Short mmCIF file of C-alpha atoms in Angstrom, two decimals:
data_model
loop_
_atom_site.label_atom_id
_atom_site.label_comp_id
_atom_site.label_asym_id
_atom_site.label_seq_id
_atom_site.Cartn_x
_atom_site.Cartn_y
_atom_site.Cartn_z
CA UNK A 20 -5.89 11.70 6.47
CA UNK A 21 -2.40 11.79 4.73
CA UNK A 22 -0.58 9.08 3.44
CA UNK A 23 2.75 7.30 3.13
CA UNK A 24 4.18 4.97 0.80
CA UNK A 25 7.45 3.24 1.77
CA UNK A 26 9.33 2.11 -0.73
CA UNK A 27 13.11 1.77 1.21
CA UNK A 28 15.15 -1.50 1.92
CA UNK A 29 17.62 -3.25 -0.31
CA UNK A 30 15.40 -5.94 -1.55
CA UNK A 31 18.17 -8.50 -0.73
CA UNK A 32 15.35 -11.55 -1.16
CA UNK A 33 14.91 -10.46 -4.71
CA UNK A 34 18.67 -9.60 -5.85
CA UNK A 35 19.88 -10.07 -8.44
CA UNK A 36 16.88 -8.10 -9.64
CA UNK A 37 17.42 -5.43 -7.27
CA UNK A 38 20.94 -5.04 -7.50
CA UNK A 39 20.57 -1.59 -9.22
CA UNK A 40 16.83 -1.30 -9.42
CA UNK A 41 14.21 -0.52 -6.51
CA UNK A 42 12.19 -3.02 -5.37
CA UNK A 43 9.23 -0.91 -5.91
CA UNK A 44 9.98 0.17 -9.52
CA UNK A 45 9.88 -3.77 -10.85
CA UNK A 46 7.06 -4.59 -12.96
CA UNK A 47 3.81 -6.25 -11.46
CA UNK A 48 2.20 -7.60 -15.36
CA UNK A 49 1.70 -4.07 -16.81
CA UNK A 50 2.52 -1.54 -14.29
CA UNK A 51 5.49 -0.74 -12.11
CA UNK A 52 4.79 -2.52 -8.31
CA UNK A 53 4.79 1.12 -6.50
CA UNK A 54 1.13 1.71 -8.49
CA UNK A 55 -0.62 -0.68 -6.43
CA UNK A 56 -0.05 0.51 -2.93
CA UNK A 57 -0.33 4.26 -4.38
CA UNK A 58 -3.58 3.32 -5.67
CA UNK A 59 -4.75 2.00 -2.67
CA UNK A 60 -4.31 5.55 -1.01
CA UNK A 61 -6.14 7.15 -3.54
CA UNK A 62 -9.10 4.88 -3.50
CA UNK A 63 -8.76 5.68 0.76
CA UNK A 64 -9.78 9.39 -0.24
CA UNK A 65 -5.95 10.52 0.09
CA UNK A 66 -4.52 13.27 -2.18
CA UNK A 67 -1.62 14.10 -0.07
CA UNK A 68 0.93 11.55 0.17
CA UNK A 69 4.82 11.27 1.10
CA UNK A 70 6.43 8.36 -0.66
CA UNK A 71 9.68 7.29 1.05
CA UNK A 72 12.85 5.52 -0.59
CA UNK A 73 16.83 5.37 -0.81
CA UNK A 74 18.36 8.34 -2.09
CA UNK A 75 19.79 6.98 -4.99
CA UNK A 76 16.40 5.66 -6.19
CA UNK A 77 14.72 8.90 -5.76
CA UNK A 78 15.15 10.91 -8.87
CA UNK A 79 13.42 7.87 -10.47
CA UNK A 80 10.26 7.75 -8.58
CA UNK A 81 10.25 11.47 -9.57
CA UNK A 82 10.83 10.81 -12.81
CA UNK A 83 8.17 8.24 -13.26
CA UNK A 84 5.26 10.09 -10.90
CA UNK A 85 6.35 13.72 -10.71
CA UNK A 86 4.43 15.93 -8.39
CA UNK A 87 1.47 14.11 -8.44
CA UNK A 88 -0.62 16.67 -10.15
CA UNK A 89 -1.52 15.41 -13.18
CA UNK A 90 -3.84 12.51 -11.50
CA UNK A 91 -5.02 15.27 -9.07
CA UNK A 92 -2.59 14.69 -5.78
CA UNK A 93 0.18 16.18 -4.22
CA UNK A 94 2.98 13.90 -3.40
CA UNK A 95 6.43 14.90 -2.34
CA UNK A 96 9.44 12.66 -1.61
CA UNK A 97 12.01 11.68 1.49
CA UNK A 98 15.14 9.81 1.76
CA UNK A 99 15.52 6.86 4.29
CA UNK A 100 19.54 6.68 4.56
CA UNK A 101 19.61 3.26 5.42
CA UNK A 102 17.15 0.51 6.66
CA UNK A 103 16.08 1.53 10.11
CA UNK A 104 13.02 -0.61 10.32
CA UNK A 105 8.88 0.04 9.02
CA UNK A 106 8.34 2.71 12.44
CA UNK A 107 11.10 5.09 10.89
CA UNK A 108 8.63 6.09 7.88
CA UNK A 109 6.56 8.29 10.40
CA UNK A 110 10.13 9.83 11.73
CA UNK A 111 10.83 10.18 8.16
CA UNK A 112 7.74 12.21 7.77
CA UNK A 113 6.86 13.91 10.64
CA UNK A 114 6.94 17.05 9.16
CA UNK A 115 4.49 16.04 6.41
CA UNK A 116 1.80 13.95 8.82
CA UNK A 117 1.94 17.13 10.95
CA UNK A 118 -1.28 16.43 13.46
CA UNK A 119 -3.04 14.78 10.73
CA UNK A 120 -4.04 11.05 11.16
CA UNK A 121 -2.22 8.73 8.95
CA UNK A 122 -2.57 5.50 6.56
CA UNK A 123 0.95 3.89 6.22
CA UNK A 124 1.39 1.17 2.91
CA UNK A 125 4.17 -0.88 2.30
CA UNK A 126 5.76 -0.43 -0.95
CA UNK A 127 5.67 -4.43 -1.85
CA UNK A 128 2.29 -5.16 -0.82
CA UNK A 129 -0.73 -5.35 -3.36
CA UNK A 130 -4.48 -5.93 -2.89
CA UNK A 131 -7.18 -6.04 -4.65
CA UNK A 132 -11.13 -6.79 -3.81
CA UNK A 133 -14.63 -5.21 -4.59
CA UNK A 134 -15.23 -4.11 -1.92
CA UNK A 135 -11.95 -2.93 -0.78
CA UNK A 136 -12.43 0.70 -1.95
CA UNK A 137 -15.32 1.45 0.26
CA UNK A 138 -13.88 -0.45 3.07
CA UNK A 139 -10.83 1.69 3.09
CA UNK A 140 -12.89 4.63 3.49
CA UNK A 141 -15.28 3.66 6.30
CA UNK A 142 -12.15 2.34 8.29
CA UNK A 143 -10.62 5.86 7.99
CA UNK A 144 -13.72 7.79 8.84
CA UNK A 145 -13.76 5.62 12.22
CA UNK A 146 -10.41 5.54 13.03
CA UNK A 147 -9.50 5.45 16.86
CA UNK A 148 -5.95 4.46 17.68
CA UNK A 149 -4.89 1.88 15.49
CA UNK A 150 -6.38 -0.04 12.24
CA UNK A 151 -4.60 -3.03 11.25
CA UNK A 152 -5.62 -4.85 8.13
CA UNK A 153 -5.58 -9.04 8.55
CA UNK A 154 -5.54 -11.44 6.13
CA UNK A 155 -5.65 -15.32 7.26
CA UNK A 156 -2.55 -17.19 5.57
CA UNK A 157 -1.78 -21.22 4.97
CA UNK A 158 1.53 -20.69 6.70
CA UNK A 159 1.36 -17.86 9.70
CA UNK A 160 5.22 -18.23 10.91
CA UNK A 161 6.33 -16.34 8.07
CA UNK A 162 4.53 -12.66 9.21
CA UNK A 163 3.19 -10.96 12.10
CA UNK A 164 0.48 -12.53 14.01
CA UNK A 165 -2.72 -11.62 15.99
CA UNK A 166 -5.32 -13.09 17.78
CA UNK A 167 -8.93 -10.66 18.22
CA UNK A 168 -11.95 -11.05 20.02
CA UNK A 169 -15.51 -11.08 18.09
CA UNK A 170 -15.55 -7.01 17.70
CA UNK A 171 -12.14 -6.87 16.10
CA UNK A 172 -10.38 -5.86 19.30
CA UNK A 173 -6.89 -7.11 18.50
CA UNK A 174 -5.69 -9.33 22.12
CA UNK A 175 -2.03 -10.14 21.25
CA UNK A 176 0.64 -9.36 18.20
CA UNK A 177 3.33 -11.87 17.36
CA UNK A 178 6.29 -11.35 14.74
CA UNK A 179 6.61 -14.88 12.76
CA UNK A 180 5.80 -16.97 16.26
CA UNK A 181 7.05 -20.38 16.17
CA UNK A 182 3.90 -21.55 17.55
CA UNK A 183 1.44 -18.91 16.06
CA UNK A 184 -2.00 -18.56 18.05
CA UNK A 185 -4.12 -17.85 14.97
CA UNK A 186 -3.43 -17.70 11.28
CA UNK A 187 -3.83 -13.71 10.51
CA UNK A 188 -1.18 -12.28 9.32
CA UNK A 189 -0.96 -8.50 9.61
CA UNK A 190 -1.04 -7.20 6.14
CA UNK A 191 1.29 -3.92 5.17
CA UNK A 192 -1.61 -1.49 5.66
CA UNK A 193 -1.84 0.22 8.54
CA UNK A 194 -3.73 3.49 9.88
CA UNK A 195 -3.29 5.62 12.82
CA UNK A 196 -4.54 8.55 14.41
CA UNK A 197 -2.47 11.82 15.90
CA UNK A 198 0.27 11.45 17.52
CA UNK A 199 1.41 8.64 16.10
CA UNK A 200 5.22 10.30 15.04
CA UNK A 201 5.67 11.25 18.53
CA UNK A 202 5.01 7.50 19.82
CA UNK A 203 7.33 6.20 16.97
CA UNK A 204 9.47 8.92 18.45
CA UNK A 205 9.57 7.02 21.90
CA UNK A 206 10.32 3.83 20.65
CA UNK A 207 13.62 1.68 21.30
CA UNK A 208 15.13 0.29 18.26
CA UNK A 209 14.90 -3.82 19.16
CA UNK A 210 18.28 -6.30 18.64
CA UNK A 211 18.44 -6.12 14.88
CA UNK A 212 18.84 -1.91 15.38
CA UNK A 213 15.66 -0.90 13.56
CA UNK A 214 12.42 0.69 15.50
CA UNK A 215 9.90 -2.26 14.97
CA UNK A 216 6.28 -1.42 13.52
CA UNK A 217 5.03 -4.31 16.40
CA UNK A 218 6.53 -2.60 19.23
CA UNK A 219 4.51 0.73 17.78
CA UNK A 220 1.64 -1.36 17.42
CA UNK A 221 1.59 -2.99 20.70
CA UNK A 222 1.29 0.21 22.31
CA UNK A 223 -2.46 0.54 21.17
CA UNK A 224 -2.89 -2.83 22.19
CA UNK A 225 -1.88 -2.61 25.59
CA UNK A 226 -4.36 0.53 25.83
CA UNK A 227 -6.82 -1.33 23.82
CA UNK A 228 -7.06 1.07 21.01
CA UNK A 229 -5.84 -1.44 18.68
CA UNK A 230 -9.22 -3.36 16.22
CA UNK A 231 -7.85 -5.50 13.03
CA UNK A 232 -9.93 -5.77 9.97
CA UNK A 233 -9.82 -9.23 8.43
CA UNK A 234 -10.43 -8.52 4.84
CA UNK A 235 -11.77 -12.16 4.34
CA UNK A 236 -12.22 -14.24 1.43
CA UNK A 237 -13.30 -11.63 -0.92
CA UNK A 238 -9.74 -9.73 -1.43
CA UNK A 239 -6.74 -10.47 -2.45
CA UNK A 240 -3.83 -10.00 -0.62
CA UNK A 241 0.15 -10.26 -2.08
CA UNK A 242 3.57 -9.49 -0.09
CA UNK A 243 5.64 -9.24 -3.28
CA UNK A 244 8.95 -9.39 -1.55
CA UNK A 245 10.21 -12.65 -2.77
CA UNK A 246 10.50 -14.35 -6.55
CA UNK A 247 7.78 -16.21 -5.95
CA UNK A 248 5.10 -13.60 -4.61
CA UNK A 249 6.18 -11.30 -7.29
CA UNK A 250 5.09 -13.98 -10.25
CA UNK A 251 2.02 -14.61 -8.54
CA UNK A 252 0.93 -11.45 -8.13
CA UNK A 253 1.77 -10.71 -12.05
CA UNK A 254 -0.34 -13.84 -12.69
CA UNK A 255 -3.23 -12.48 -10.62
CA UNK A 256 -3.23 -9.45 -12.44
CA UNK A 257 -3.11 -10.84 -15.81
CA UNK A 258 -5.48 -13.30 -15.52
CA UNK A 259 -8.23 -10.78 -13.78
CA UNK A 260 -7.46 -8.04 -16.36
CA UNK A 261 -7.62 -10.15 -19.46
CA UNK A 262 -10.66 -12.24 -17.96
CA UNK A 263 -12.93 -8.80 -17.24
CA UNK A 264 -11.28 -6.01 -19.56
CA UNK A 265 -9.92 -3.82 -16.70
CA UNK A 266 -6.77 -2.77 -15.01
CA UNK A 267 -6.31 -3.17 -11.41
CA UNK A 268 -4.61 -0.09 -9.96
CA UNK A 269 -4.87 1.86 -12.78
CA UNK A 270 -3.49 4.88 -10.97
CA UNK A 271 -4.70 7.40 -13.79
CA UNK A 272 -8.30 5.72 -13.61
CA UNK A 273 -8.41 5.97 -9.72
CA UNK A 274 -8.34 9.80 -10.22
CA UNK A 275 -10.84 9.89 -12.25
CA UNK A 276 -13.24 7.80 -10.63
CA UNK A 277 -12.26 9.38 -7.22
CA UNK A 278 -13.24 12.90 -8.86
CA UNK A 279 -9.52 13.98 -8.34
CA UNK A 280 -9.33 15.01 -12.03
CA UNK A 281 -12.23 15.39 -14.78
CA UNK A 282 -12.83 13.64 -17.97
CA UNK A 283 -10.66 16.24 -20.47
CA UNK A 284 -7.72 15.42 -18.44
CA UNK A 285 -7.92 11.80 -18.47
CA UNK A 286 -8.15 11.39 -22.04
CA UNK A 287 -4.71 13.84 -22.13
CA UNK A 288 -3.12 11.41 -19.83
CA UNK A 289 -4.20 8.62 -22.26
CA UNK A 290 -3.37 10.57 -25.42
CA UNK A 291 0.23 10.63 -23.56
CA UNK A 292 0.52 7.23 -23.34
CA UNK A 293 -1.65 5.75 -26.39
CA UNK A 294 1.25 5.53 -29.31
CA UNK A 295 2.27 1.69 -29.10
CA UNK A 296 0.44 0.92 -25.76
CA UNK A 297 -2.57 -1.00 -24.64
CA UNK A 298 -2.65 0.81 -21.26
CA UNK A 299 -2.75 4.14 -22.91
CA UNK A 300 -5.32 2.95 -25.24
CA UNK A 301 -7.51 1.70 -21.75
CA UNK A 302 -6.98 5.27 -20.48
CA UNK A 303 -8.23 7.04 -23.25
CA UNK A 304 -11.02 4.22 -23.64
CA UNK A 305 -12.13 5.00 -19.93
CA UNK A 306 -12.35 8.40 -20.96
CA UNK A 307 -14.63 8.13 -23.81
CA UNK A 308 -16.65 6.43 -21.52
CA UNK A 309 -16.19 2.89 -22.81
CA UNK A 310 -18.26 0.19 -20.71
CA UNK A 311 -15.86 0.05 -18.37
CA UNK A 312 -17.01 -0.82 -14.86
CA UNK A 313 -17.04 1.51 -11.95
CA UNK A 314 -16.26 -0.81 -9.39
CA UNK A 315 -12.38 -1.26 -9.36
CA UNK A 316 -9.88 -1.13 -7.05
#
């Protein structure tokens, strides 16, 4: 499985933040936002991964993440013009996805759970059409919608109903198997002239290939898109990582855990980033083998 990261749009709902700054690239507590979703590829099993933005952002994703090889992945880079809506990523990338099944992340969205890591995983090892990733919300008109039956089986998929049939919100996170560019290839851009991940989505539904995952109670789930969203999810993270010593989406610690890089080079990464910083310092403390836990996501 390959991966892709989108990290496009104009972030209007956050301006004037992102008036000449990505989205992506603001801070989430102690880490630029694009970490988290990266992470969350990595802790999938995913080395190779395609991260997608405007063109005038892109020399400073490469500036900030490189190639990818010094936390053991390969990641290259594409422009998105303009905003053509979330199906244009796998246009974007059909080259890269090739005949390879793919996870697509949205750039904004964070989680975090224990037992997210391994759920990822399984989920991608069964994959069969479609894997959506659910999360049930206090206030469902504001995202995409569905209703499933007791195996998962997603029945219906609304974007922010008036009159919503259930309260779980499809997350950012989605998976699919081959062919999925050439269906995203087939689809007709809807009112607002941008190919709509629903429509792509509702295609597995109709051939009921389509299951949703409901994450449950035990994750945490943020869309950081708007003011608000962004502070709580800086919250979250501050109060977890000062609370049990760690740091959530720690993309440097993710390789090593995931066996994507050894022990010699994670302390060089932290050496790197020890003088004057507390995240360094938790690299090279990982490294040494500090009592850090092994469960992390």
């Amino acid at each position: 499985m390959r991966g892709i990261v989108l990290a496009g749009g104009s972030g209007t709902r956050l301006r004037p933040l992102t008036t000449i700054h990505s989205k992506h690239l603001l801070p989430v507590y102690d880490k630029p936002m694009i970490h988290y979703p990266l992470a969350v590829l990595m802790l999938t099993g995913i080395r190779e991964i395609l991260l997608i933005s405007n063109p005038e952002h892109l020399g400073t994703y490469r500036t900030l993440l490189g190639d990818g090889r010094d936390i053991g992945i390969s990641l290259s880079y594409a422009a998105q013009e303009r905003p053509g809506g979330l199906a244009e990523a796998l246009l974007l990338g059909r080259d890269f996805i090739a005949d390879q099944p793919i996870c697509l992340i949205l750039g904004d969205n964070i989680f975090y759970g224990h037992r997210l890591p391994g759920l990822l995983r399984e989920e991608a090892k069964r994959l069969d059409g479609c894997t959506l990733f659910g999360y049930r919300v206090s206030d469902p008109r504001r995202y995409g919608v569905a209703t499933v039956n007791a195996a998962g089986d997603v029945l219906s998929l609304e974007e922010k109903p008036e009159r919503p049939r259930s309260n779980l919100a499809v997350t950012g996170l989605y998976m699919y198997g081959k062919g999925v560019a050439d269906r995203a290839a087939r689809l007709t851009p809807s009112a607002r002239g941008e190919l709509e991940i629903t429509d792509l989505n509702l295609q597995y539904v109709h051939e009921r290939r389509a299951r949703l995952v409901d994450l449950g109670r035990g994750t945490a789930w943020f869309d950081a898109g708007t003011h608000d969203s962004l502070l709580e999810a800086a919250m979250f993270v501050q109060a977890l990582e000062k609370r049990q010593g760690i740091r959530i989406s720690c993309i440097e610690e993710v390789a090593y855990r995931m066996g994507y890089i050894d022990r010699d080079q994670l302390h060089l990464l932290g050496k790197e980033l020890s003088i004057g910083s507390e995240y360094g310092r938790y690299i090279a403390d990982v490294a040494d083998e500090c009592t850090v836990p092994a469960d992390f996501s």
